[in-house]
Amino acid sequence: MARRISSSQLQSKLRQAQSKIRQAQNKQKQAINKYNQAVRSYNSKVRAHNARVRANRDRLKRELQKLARTASKPQYVTFRSSVDTVQRSYTVLEARADAALYDERYDRFLDLSEREAANSASVMNVLEGESPENEYEHAPPASSIDHILKEISQDVHDRWHGALFSLSPQNPDAARHFCTSARELLTEILERFARDDDVKSQLPSCELTAQGKPTRREKIRFFLHKQGVSDEAAADFVEKDMENVVQLFRVFNDGTHGSSGRFEHPQLLAIRARVEGAVSFLWSIITGDAFTMA
């Protein structure tokens, strides 16, 4: 015999059923909203990425056009050769990317590499008298690598800011002082985060200097190896980029800029931007940020 239920019991069951339906509808609505939010976020990141790629590419194109205009000038021959080497190395990266040899994990690394290629050409152009694209009417912005320096040590941070303080057109040794500090900073990063024994352990067949130390290129390969990257074209570009900065130091140490060795303020700022960009690039590889997917 079927169980009889009262009117109030029936109403209660109906309310329970309606409540479950509303809960299911709310869950469905939340899922749809979450999906739509994820789609909007992804599309926003794609648009930002594409805009950044276009901006980087346009800037690199402009800098290379400027570079071509001064190709016949006799100044800074060795440094210009280094800049050209960076551009050729980046072209190899770009060709490999166009051939779909890199997955999306390399996207940020390629963006940063393109920026470095533009930075390399830019400082050459400024040394040749071209106006930099980012001129500051008053004081330049705070150092873009403060967060990196503090990760290394307070002493490194303080020494770097001492070097920045010395960057003045009235200081005939400004460039030399700054570049000495910059060289020390790059050396500190390589020595601290790619210790010789660690490099030899991870890369047993690594190339060594006459003193038995892993070369700079091997330390760069070590950084990439730690991120699961074994691409020689990537290692070659990073090495050429670091060598370009070292060649920039040699320009100033040789005192080749006129009889006084003085540089104009825009040139000093371009030197600073080049070095800080290179440090940021190297740091992004060490930390893995260069290979983090958006």
PDB file of C-alpha atoms in Angstrom:
ATOM      1  CA  MET A   1       0.000   0.000   0.000  1.00  0.00           C
ATOM      2  CA  ALA A   2       1.384   3.382  -1.013  1.00  0.00           C
ATOM      3  CA  ARG A   3       2.479   5.607   1.821  1.00  0.00           C
ATOM      4  CA  ARG A   4       0.316   8.643   2.232  1.00  0.00           C
ATOM      5  CA  ILE A   5       1.930  12.018   2.883  1.00  0.00           C
ATOM      6  CA  SER A   6       0.359  15.125   4.184  1.00  0.00           C
ATOM      7  CA  SER A   7       0.065  18.387   2.310  1.00  0.00           C
ATOM      8  CA  SER A   8       2.738  19.988   4.499  1.00  0.00           C
ATOM      9  CA  GLN A   9       5.120  17.099   3.823  1.00  0.00           C
ATOM     10  CA  LEU A  10       4.519  17.468   0.100  1.00  0.00           C
ATOM     11  CA  GLN A  11       5.220  21.182   0.287  1.00  0.00           C
ATOM     12  CA  SER A  12       8.417  20.471   2.211  1.00  0.00           C
ATOM     13  CA  LYS A  13       9.628  18.001  -0.407  1.00  0.00           C
ATOM     14  CA  LEU A  14       8.818  20.461  -3.170  1.00  0.00           C
ATOM     15  CA  ARG A  15      10.803  23.155  -1.393  1.00  0.00           C
ATOM     16  CA  GLN A  16      13.736  20.764  -0.990  1.00  0.00           C
ATOM     17  CA  ALA A  17      13.604  19.867  -4.675  1.00  0.00           C
ATOM     18  CA  GLN A  18      13.413  23.531  -5.663  1.00  0.00           C
ATOM     19  CA  SER A  19      16.344  24.302  -3.362  1.00  0.00           C
ATOM     20  CA  LYS A  20      18.437  21.593  -5.010  1.00  0.00           C
ATOM     21  CA  ILE A  21      17.518  22.945  -8.433  1.00  0.00           C
ATOM     22  CA  ARG A  22      18.550  26.460  -7.377  1.00  0.00           C
ATOM     23  CA  GLN A  23      21.817  25.137  -5.956  1.00  0.00           C
ATOM     24  CA  ALA A  24      22.519  23.294  -9.197  1.00  0.00           C
ATOM     25  CA  GLN A  25      21.667  26.403 -11.196  1.00  0.00           C
ATOM     26  CA  ASN A  26      23.935  28.530  -8.992  1.00  0.00           C
ATOM     27  CA  LYS A  27      26.791  26.064  -9.397  1.00  0.00           C
ATOM     28  CA  GLN A  28      26.276  26.063 -13.140  1.00  0.00           C
ATOM     29  CA  LYS A  29      26.199  29.861 -13.178  1.00  0.00           C
ATOM     30  CA  GLN A  30      29.376  30.029 -11.086  1.00  0.00           C
ATOM     31  CA  ALA A  31      31.092  27.560 -13.409  1.00  0.00           C
ATOM     32  CA  ILE A  32      30.055  29.595 -16.457  1.00  0.00           C
ATOM     33  CA  ASN A  33      31.220  32.822 -14.817  1.00  0.00           C
ATOM     34  CA  LYS A  34      34.522  31.215 -13.848  1.00  0.00           C
ATOM     35  CA  TYR A  35      34.994  29.939 -17.389  1.00  0.00           C
ATOM     36  CA  ASN A  36      34.155  33.325 -18.894  1.00  0.00           C
ATOM     37  CA  GLN A  37      36.520  35.024 -16.473  1.00  0.00           C
ATOM     38  CA  ALA A  38      39.293  32.606 -17.437  1.00  0.00           C
ATOM     39  CA  VAL A  39      38.623  33.262 -21.129  1.00  0.00           C
ATOM     40  CA  ARG A  40      38.687  37.034 -20.584  1.00  0.00           C
ATOM     41  CA  SER A  41      41.888  36.753 -18.559  1.00  0.00           C
ATOM     42  CA  TYR A  42      43.522  34.587 -21.219  1.00  0.00           C
ATOM     43  CA  ASN A  43      42.450  36.916 -24.022  1.00  0.00           C
ATOM     44  CA  SER A  44      43.734  39.895 -22.060  1.00  0.00           C
ATOM     45  CA  LYS A  45      47.104  38.210 -21.585  1.00  0.00           C
ATOM     46  CA  VAL A  46      47.232  37.304 -25.273  1.00  0.00           C
ATOM     47  CA  ARG A  47      46.472  40.892 -26.268  1.00  0.00           C
ATOM     48  CA  ALA A  48      49.102  42.200 -23.851  1.00  0.00           C
ATOM     49  CA  HIS A  49      51.626  39.664 -25.126  1.00  0.00           C
ATOM     50  CA  ASN A  50      50.915  40.508 -28.756  1.00  0.00           C
ATOM     51  CA  ALA A  51      51.160  44.231 -28.031  1.00  0.00           C
ATOM     52  CA  ARG A  52      54.474  43.682 -26.257  1.00  0.00           C
ATOM     53  CA  VAL A  53      55.779  41.596 -29.153  1.00  0.00           C
ATOM     54  CA  ARG A  54      54.779  44.285 -31.651  1.00  0.00           C
ATOM     55  CA  ALA A  55      56.359  47.006 -29.519  1.00  0.00           C
ATOM     56  CA  ASN A  56      59.590  45.028 -29.124  1.00  0.00           C
ATOM     57  CA  ARG A  57      59.716  44.230 -32.820  1.00  0.00           C
ATOM     58  CA  ASP A  58      59.012  47.814 -33.854  1.00  0.00           C
ATOM     59  CA  ARG A  59      61.656  49.123 -31.483  1.00  0.00           C
ATOM     60  CA  LEU A  60      64.248  46.630 -32.716  1.00  0.00           C
ATOM     61  CA  LYS A  61      63.444  47.582 -36.307  1.00  0.00           C
ATOM     62  CA  ARG A  62      63.893  51.286 -35.530  1.00  0.00           C
ATOM     63  CA  GLU A  63      67.190  50.709 -33.735  1.00  0.00           C
ATOM     64  CA  LEU A  64      68.530  48.593 -36.596  1.00  0.00           C
ATOM     65  CA  GLN A  65      67.565  51.291 -39.090  1.00  0.00           C
ATOM     66  CA  LYS A  66      69.514  53.843 -37.044  1.00  0.00           C
ATOM     67  CA  LEU A  67      72.422  51.425 -36.804  1.00  0.00           C
ATOM     68  CA  ALA A  68      72.528  51.043 -40.578  1.00  0.00           C
ATOM     69  CA  ARG A  69      72.775  54.815 -41.026  1.00  0.00           C
ATOM     70  CA  THR A  70      76.023  54.961 -39.047  1.00  0.00           C
ATOM     71  CA  ALA A  71      77.567  51.742 -40.369  1.00  0.00           C
ATOM     72  CA  SER A  72      80.371  53.579 -42.171  1.00  0.00           C
ATOM     73  CA  LYS A  73      81.568  55.515 -39.120  1.00  0.00           C
ATOM     74  CA  PRO A  74      85.017  54.466 -37.904  1.00  0.00           C
ATOM     75  CA  GLN A  75      84.270  54.766 -34.173  1.00  0.00           C
ATOM     76  CA  TYR A  76      83.730  51.811 -31.854  1.00  0.00           C
ATOM     77  CA  VAL A  77      84.545  49.205 -34.493  1.00  0.00           C
ATOM     78  CA  THR A  78      84.981  46.338 -32.018  1.00  0.00           C
ATOM     79  CA  PHE A  79      81.855  47.204 -30.084  1.00  0.00           C
ATOM     80  CA  ARG A  80      79.830  47.548 -33.288  1.00  0.00           C
ATOM     81  CA  SER A  81      81.056  44.109 -34.329  1.00  0.00           C
ATOM     82  CA  SER A  82      79.790  42.757 -31.007  1.00  0.00           C
ATOM     83  CA  VAL A  83      76.413  44.433 -31.565  1.00  0.00           C
ATOM     84  CA  ASP A  84      76.208  42.823 -35.011  1.00  0.00           C
ATOM     85  CA  THR A  85      77.019  39.452 -33.446  1.00  0.00           C
ATOM     86  CA  VAL A  86      74.149  39.866 -30.979  1.00  0.00           C
ATOM     87  CA  GLN A  87      71.787  40.666 -33.852  1.00  0.00           C
ATOM     88  CA  ARG A  88      72.890  37.589 -35.819  1.00  0.00           C
ATOM     89  CA  SER A  89      72.475  35.396 -32.761  1.00  0.00           C
ATOM     90  CA  TYR A  90      68.976  36.770 -32.194  1.00  0.00           C
ATOM     91  CA  THR A  91      68.137  36.124 -35.849  1.00  0.00           C
ATOM     92  CA  VAL A  92      68.966  32.450 -35.260  1.00  0.00           C
ATOM     93  CA  LEU A  93      66.599  32.377 -32.272  1.00  0.00           C
ATOM     94  CA  GLU A  94      63.883  34.047 -34.318  1.00  0.00           C
ATOM     95  CA  ALA A  95      64.316  31.584 -37.188  1.00  0.00           C
ATOM     96  CA  ARG A  96      64.070  28.641 -34.804  1.00  0.00           C
ATOM     97  CA  ALA A  97      60.920  30.125 -33.274  1.00  0.00           C
ATOM     98  CA  ASP A  98      59.407  30.638 -36.744  1.00  0.00           C
ATOM     99  CA  ALA A  99      60.189  26.992 -37.494  1.00  0.00           C
ATOM    100  CA  ALA A 100      58.162  26.002 -34.389  1.00  0.00           C
ATOM    101  CA  LEU A 101      61.212  24.530 -32.666  1.00  0.00           C
ATOM    102  CA  TYR A 102      60.252  26.237 -29.408  1.00  0.00           C
ATOM    103  CA  ASP A 103      57.089  25.607 -27.431  1.00  0.00           C
ATOM    104  CA  GLU A 104      55.169  28.278 -25.539  1.00  0.00           C
ATOM    105  CA  ARG A 105      57.491  27.915 -22.550  1.00  0.00           C
ATOM    106  CA  TYR A 106      60.050  29.887 -24.571  1.00  0.00           C
ATOM    107  CA  ASP A 107      57.713  32.809 -25.318  1.00  0.00           C
ATOM    108  CA  ARG A 108      58.927  35.067 -22.533  1.00  0.00           C
ATOM    109  CA  PHE A 109      62.561  34.169 -23.156  1.00  0.00           C
ATOM    110  CA  LEU A 110      62.142  35.162 -26.805  1.00  0.00           C
ATOM    111  CA  ASP A 111      60.467  38.437 -25.788  1.00  0.00           C
ATOM    112  CA  LEU A 112      63.325  39.249 -23.427  1.00  0.00           C
ATOM    113  CA  SER A 113      65.905  38.273 -26.040  1.00  0.00           C
ATOM    114  CA  GLU A 114      64.329  40.611 -28.566  1.00  0.00           C
ATOM    115  CA  ARG A 115      64.450  43.399 -25.995  1.00  0.00           C
ATOM    116  CA  GLU A 116      68.124  42.696 -25.357  1.00  0.00           C
ATOM    117  CA  ALA A 117      68.872  42.784 -29.082  1.00  0.00           C
ATOM    118  CA  ALA A 118      67.188  46.196 -29.251  1.00  0.00           C
ATOM    119  CA  ASN A 119      69.039  47.403 -26.145  1.00  0.00           C
ATOM    120  CA  SER A 120      72.346  46.386 -27.694  1.00  0.00           C
ATOM    121  CA  ALA A 121      71.648  48.335 -30.878  1.00  0.00           C
ATOM    122  CA  SER A 122      70.249  51.264 -28.912  1.00  0.00           C
ATOM    123  CA  VAL A 123      73.376  51.906 -26.858  1.00  0.00           C
ATOM    124  CA  MET A 124      75.493  51.752 -30.020  1.00  0.00           C
ATOM    125  CA  ASN A 125      73.224  54.327 -31.636  1.00  0.00           C
ATOM    126  CA  VAL A 126      73.389  56.644 -28.629  1.00  0.00           C
ATOM    127  CA  LEU A 127      77.178  56.444 -28.585  1.00  0.00           C
ATOM    128  CA  GLU A 128      77.103  57.497 -32.235  1.00  0.00           C
ATOM    129  CA  GLY A 129      75.069  60.575 -31.328  1.00  0.00           C
ATOM    130  CA  GLU A 130      71.522  59.372 -31.964  1.00  0.00           C
ATOM    131  CA  SER A 131      68.853  60.513 -29.506  1.00  0.00           C
ATOM    132  CA  PRO A 132      67.670  57.710 -27.215  1.00  0.00           C
ATOM    133  CA  GLU A 133      63.994  56.800 -27.338  1.00  0.00           C
ATOM    134  CA  ASN A 134      63.618  57.051 -23.557  1.00  0.00           C
ATOM    135  CA  GLU A 135      64.953  60.433 -22.517  1.00  0.00           C
ATOM    136  CA  TYR A 136      64.338  61.760 -19.029  1.00  0.00           C
ATOM    137  CA  GLU A 137      63.783  65.459 -18.555  1.00  0.00           C
ATOM    138  CA  HIS A 138      64.956  65.393 -14.974  1.00  0.00           C
ATOM    139  CA  ALA A 139      66.305  62.533 -12.885  1.00  0.00           C
ATOM    140  CA  PRO A 140      66.175  58.991 -14.292  1.00  0.00           C
ATOM    141  CA  PRO A 141      63.855  56.497 -12.608  1.00  0.00           C
ATOM    142  CA  ALA A 142      64.935  54.385  -9.672  1.00  0.00           C
ATOM    143  CA  SER A 143      67.130  51.450 -10.509  1.00  0.00           C
ATOM    144  CA  SER A 144      65.143  48.700 -12.197  1.00  0.00           C
ATOM    145  CA  ILE A 145      67.295  46.011 -10.588  1.00  0.00           C
ATOM    146  CA  ASP A 146      66.990  46.988  -6.912  1.00  0.00           C
ATOM    147  CA  HIS A 147      64.936  43.875  -6.163  1.00  0.00           C
ATOM    148  CA  ILE A 148      67.648  41.716  -7.736  1.00  0.00           C
ATOM    149  CA  LEU A 149      70.482  43.418  -5.881  1.00  0.00           C
ATOM    150  CA  LYS A 150      68.752  42.958  -2.536  1.00  0.00           C
ATOM    151  CA  GLU A 151      68.377  39.245  -3.308  1.00  0.00           C
ATOM    152  CA  ILE A 152      72.155  39.069  -3.701  1.00  0.00           C
ATOM    153  CA  SER A 153      73.262  41.206  -0.754  1.00  0.00           C
ATOM    154  CA  GLN A 154      72.852  44.635   0.784  1.00  0.00           C
ATOM    155  CA  ASP A 155      76.525  45.319   0.077  1.00  0.00           C
ATOM    156  CA  VAL A 156      76.034  44.720  -3.657  1.00  0.00           C
ATOM    157  CA  HIS A 157      72.949  46.941  -3.576  1.00  0.00           C
ATOM    158  CA  ASP A 158      74.835  49.754  -1.858  1.00  0.00           C
ATOM    159  CA  ARG A 159      77.848  49.521  -4.169  1.00  0.00           C
ATOM    160  CA  TRP A 160      75.604  49.674  -7.217  1.00  0.00           C
ATOM    161  CA  HIS A 161      73.887  52.794  -5.966  1.00  0.00           C
ATOM    162  CA  GLY A 162      77.285  54.329  -5.331  1.00  0.00           C
ATOM    163  CA  ALA A 163      78.109  53.682  -8.973  1.00  0.00           C
ATOM    164  CA  LEU A 164      74.821  55.253 -10.077  1.00  0.00           C
ATOM    165  CA  PHE A 165      75.547  58.302  -7.948  1.00  0.00           C
ATOM    166  CA  SER A 166      78.838  58.769  -9.791  1.00  0.00           C
ATOM    167  CA  LEU A 167      77.131  58.881 -13.206  1.00  0.00           C
ATOM    168  CA  SER A 168      77.531  62.558 -13.982  1.00  0.00           C
ATOM    169  CA  PRO A 169      78.702  64.293 -17.170  1.00  0.00           C
ATOM    170  CA  GLN A 170      80.911  66.470 -14.950  1.00  0.00           C
ATOM    171  CA  ASN A 171      82.745  63.404 -13.696  1.00  0.00           C
ATOM    172  CA  PRO A 172      85.436  62.459 -16.256  1.00  0.00           C
ATOM    173  CA  ASP A 173      85.693  58.985 -14.736  1.00  0.00           C
ATOM    174  CA  ALA A 174      81.931  58.422 -14.522  1.00  0.00           C
ATOM    175  CA  ALA A 175      81.749  55.755 -17.220  1.00  0.00           C
ATOM    176  CA  ARG A 176      84.859  53.930 -16.021  1.00  0.00           C
ATOM    177  CA  HIS A 177      83.674  53.931 -12.407  1.00  0.00           C
ATOM    178  CA  PHE A 178      80.234  52.745 -13.386  1.00  0.00           C
ATOM    179  CA  CYS A 179      81.491  50.033 -15.730  1.00  0.00           C
ATOM    180  CA  THR A 180      83.922  48.729 -13.118  1.00  0.00           C
ATOM    181  CA  SER A 181      81.008  48.341 -10.706  1.00  0.00           C
ATOM    182  CA  ALA A 182      78.859  46.773 -13.414  1.00  0.00           C
ATOM    183  CA  ARG A 183      81.567  44.248 -14.278  1.00  0.00           C
ATOM    184  CA  GLU A 184      81.896  43.359 -10.594  1.00  0.00           C
ATOM    185  CA  LEU A 185      78.122  42.903 -10.379  1.00  0.00           C
ATOM    186  CA  LEU A 186      77.988  40.499 -13.326  1.00  0.00           C
ATOM    187  CA  THR A 187      80.968  38.583 -11.942  1.00  0.00           C
ATOM    188  CA  GLU A 188      79.293  38.392  -8.523  1.00  0.00           C
ATOM    189  CA  ILE A 189      76.117  36.950 -10.040  1.00  0.00           C
ATOM    190  CA  LEU A 190      77.992  34.337 -12.064  1.00  0.00           C
ATOM    191  CA  GLU A 191      80.219  33.298  -9.176  1.00  0.00           C
ATOM    192  CA  ARG A 192      77.470  33.214  -6.567  1.00  0.00           C
ATOM    193  CA  PHE A 193      74.782  31.407  -8.544  1.00  0.00           C
ATOM    194  CA  ALA A 194      76.966  29.187 -10.726  1.00  0.00           C
ATOM    195  CA  ARG A 195      79.671  27.982  -8.385  1.00  0.00           C
ATOM    196  CA  ASP A 196      82.505  26.198 -10.127  1.00  0.00           C
ATOM    197  CA  ASP A 197      81.981  22.862  -8.376  1.00  0.00           C
ATOM    198  CA  ASP A 198      78.245  22.925  -9.085  1.00  0.00           C
ATOM    199  CA  VAL A 199      78.820  23.630 -12.768  1.00  0.00           C
ATOM    200  CA  LYS A 200      81.388  20.838 -13.050  1.00  0.00           C
ATOM    201  CA  SER A 201      79.041  18.454 -11.258  1.00  0.00           C
ATOM    202  CA  GLN A 202      76.061  19.191 -13.513  1.00  0.00           C
ATOM    203  CA  LEU A 203      78.103  19.576 -16.719  1.00  0.00           C
ATOM    204  CA  PRO A 204      81.048  17.160 -16.350  1.00  0.00           C
ATOM    205  CA  SER A 205      82.392  17.860 -19.843  1.00  0.00           C
ATOM    206  CA  CYS A 206      82.152  21.642 -19.528  1.00  0.00           C
ATOM    207  CA  GLU A 207      84.829  23.824 -21.083  1.00  0.00           C
ATOM    208  CA  LEU A 208      87.355  25.215 -18.603  1.00  0.00           C
ATOM    209  CA  THR A 209      89.590  28.256 -18.598  1.00  0.00           C
ATOM    210  CA  ALA A 210      93.366  28.001 -18.272  1.00  0.00           C
ATOM    211  CA  GLN A 211      92.820  28.377 -14.521  1.00  0.00           C
ATOM    212  CA  GLY A 212      90.529  25.340 -14.443  1.00  0.00           C
ATOM    213  CA  LYS A 213      87.310  27.328 -13.972  1.00  0.00           C
ATOM    214  CA  PRO A 214      84.180  26.808 -16.072  1.00  0.00           C
ATOM    215  CA  THR A 215      83.918  29.472 -18.766  1.00  0.00           C
ATOM    216  CA  ARG A 216      81.191  32.105 -18.735  1.00  0.00           C
ATOM    217  CA  ARG A 217      79.371  30.242 -21.500  1.00  0.00           C
ATOM    218  CA  GLU A 218      79.372  27.066 -19.405  1.00  0.00           C
ATOM    219  CA  LYS A 219      77.931  28.964 -16.456  1.00  0.00           C
ATOM    220  CA  ILE A 220      75.187  30.247 -18.718  1.00  0.00           C
ATOM    221  CA  ARG A 221      74.556  26.690 -19.907  1.00  0.00           C
ATOM    222  CA  PHE A 222      74.382  25.703 -16.232  1.00  0.00           C
ATOM    223  CA  PHE A 223      71.648  28.298 -15.582  1.00  0.00           C
ATOM    224  CA  LEU A 224      69.687  27.056 -18.583  1.00  0.00           C
ATOM    225  CA  HIS A 225      70.259  23.422 -17.609  1.00  0.00           C
ATOM    226  CA  LYS A 226      68.690  24.094 -14.207  1.00  0.00           C
ATOM    227  CA  GLN A 227      65.561  25.279 -16.035  1.00  0.00           C
ATOM    228  CA  GLY A 228      65.477  22.161 -18.196  1.00  0.00           C
ATOM    229  CA  VAL A 229      66.727  24.030 -21.266  1.00  0.00           C
ATOM    230  CA  SER A 230      69.509  22.535 -23.365  1.00  0.00           C
ATOM    231  CA  ASP A 231      69.108  24.651 -26.489  1.00  0.00           C
ATOM    232  CA  GLU A 232      72.505  25.789 -27.782  1.00  0.00           C
ATOM    233  CA  ALA A 233      71.008  28.700 -29.725  1.00  0.00           C
ATOM    234  CA  ALA A 234      69.581  30.059 -26.472  1.00  0.00           C
ATOM    235  CA  ALA A 235      72.925  29.629 -24.706  1.00  0.00           C
ATOM    236  CA  ASP A 236      74.698  31.297 -27.614  1.00  0.00           C
ATOM    237  CA  PHE A 237      72.441  34.345 -27.512  1.00  0.00           C
ATOM    238  CA  VAL A 238      72.829  34.832 -23.760  1.00  0.00           C
ATOM    239  CA  GLU A 239      76.606  34.471 -24.077  1.00  0.00           C
ATOM    240  CA  LYS A 240      76.762  36.963 -26.963  1.00  0.00           C
ATOM    241  CA  ASP A 241      74.579  39.376 -25.007  1.00  0.00           C
ATOM    242  CA  MET A 242      76.866  39.208 -21.957  1.00  0.00           C
ATOM    243  CA  GLU A 243      79.936  39.586 -24.173  1.00  0.00           C
ATOM    244  CA  ASN A 244      78.396  42.684 -25.720  1.00  0.00           C
ATOM    245  CA  VAL A 245      78.108  44.282 -22.280  1.00  0.00           C
ATOM    246  CA  VAL A 246      81.729  43.365 -21.553  1.00  0.00           C
ATOM    247  CA  GLN A 247      82.755  44.954 -24.852  1.00  0.00           C
ATOM    248  CA  LEU A 248      80.897  48.081 -23.781  1.00  0.00           C
ATOM    249  CA  PHE A 249      83.043  48.198 -20.650  1.00  0.00           C
ATOM    250  CA  ARG A 250      86.166  47.976 -22.799  1.00  0.00           C
ATOM    251  CA  VAL A 251      85.072  50.990 -24.828  1.00  0.00           C
ATOM    252  CA  PHE A 252      85.234  53.103 -21.697  1.00  0.00           C
ATOM    253  CA  ASN A 253      88.299  51.512 -20.195  1.00  0.00           C
ATOM    254  CA  ASP A 254      90.180  52.270 -23.410  1.00  0.00           C
ATOM    255  CA  GLY A 255      89.219  55.926 -23.073  1.00  0.00           C
ATOM    256  CA  THR A 256      88.226  56.111 -26.711  1.00  0.00           C
ATOM    257  CA  HIS A 257      85.578  58.790 -26.360  1.00  0.00           C
ATOM    258  CA  GLY A 258      87.366  61.992 -27.295  1.00  0.00           C
ATOM    259  CA  SER A 259      90.331  63.522 -25.533  1.00  0.00           C
ATOM    260  CA  SER A 260      88.583  64.050 -22.226  1.00  0.00           C
ATOM    261  CA  GLY A 261      86.840  60.700 -21.982  1.00  0.00           C
ATOM    262  CA  ARG A 262      83.623  62.471 -20.985  1.00  0.00           C
ATOM    263  CA  PHE A 263      80.198  61.296 -22.050  1.00  0.00           C
ATOM    264  CA  GLU A 264      76.974  63.226 -22.392  1.00  0.00           C
ATOM    265  CA  HIS A 265      74.172  62.583 -19.919  1.00  0.00           C
ATOM    266  CA  PRO A 266      71.965  60.653 -22.422  1.00  0.00           C
ATOM    267  CA  GLN A 267      74.925  58.415 -23.219  1.00  0.00           C
ATOM    268  CA  LEU A 268      75.579  57.698 -19.548  1.00  0.00           C
ATOM    269  CA  LEU A 269      71.913  56.843 -19.043  1.00  0.00           C
ATOM    270  CA  ALA A 270      72.004  54.572 -22.098  1.00  0.00           C
ATOM    271  CA  ILE A 271      74.993  52.751 -20.613  1.00  0.00           C
ATOM    272  CA  ARG A 272      73.110  52.322 -17.367  1.00  0.00           C
ATOM    273  CA  ALA A 273      69.956  51.074 -19.123  1.00  0.00           C
ATOM    274  CA  ARG A 274      71.988  48.582 -21.146  1.00  0.00           C
ATOM    275  CA  VAL A 275      73.651  47.110 -18.075  1.00  0.00           C
ATOM    276  CA  GLU A 276      70.487  46.991 -15.978  1.00  0.00           C
ATOM    277  CA  GLY A 277      68.628  45.331 -18.844  1.00  0.00           C
ATOM    278  CA  ALA A 278      71.333  42.678 -19.190  1.00  0.00           C
ATOM    279  CA  VAL A 279      71.341  42.002 -15.438  1.00  0.00           C
ATOM    280  CA  SER A 280      67.539  41.636 -15.467  1.00  0.00           C
ATOM    281  CA  PHE A 281      67.759  39.276 -18.439  1.00  0.00           C
ATOM    282  CA  LEU A 282      70.367  37.081 -16.774  1.00  0.00           C
ATOM    283  CA  TRP A 283      68.437  37.087 -13.504  1.00  0.00           C
ATOM    284  CA  SER A 284      65.230  36.006 -15.251  1.00  0.00           C
ATOM    285  CA  ILE A 285      67.103  32.962 -16.546  1.00  0.00           C
ATOM    286  CA  ILE A 286      68.590  32.151 -13.142  1.00  0.00           C
ATOM    287  CA  THR A 287      65.201  32.342 -11.410  1.00  0.00           C
ATOM    288  CA  GLY A 288      63.317  30.655 -14.241  1.00  0.00           C
ATOM    289  CA  ASP A 289      61.047  33.647 -14.895  1.00  0.00           C
ATOM    290  CA  ALA A 290      62.239  33.689 -18.510  1.00  0.00           C
ATOM    291  CA  PHE A 291      60.644  30.281 -19.015  1.00  0.00           C
ATOM    292  CA  THR A 292      57.438  30.800 -17.065  1.00  0.00           C
ATOM    293  CA  MET A 293      54.307  30.496 -19.146  1.00  0.00           C
ATOM    294  CA  ALA A 294      51.778  33.306 -18.795  1.00  0.00           C
TER     295      ALA A 294
END
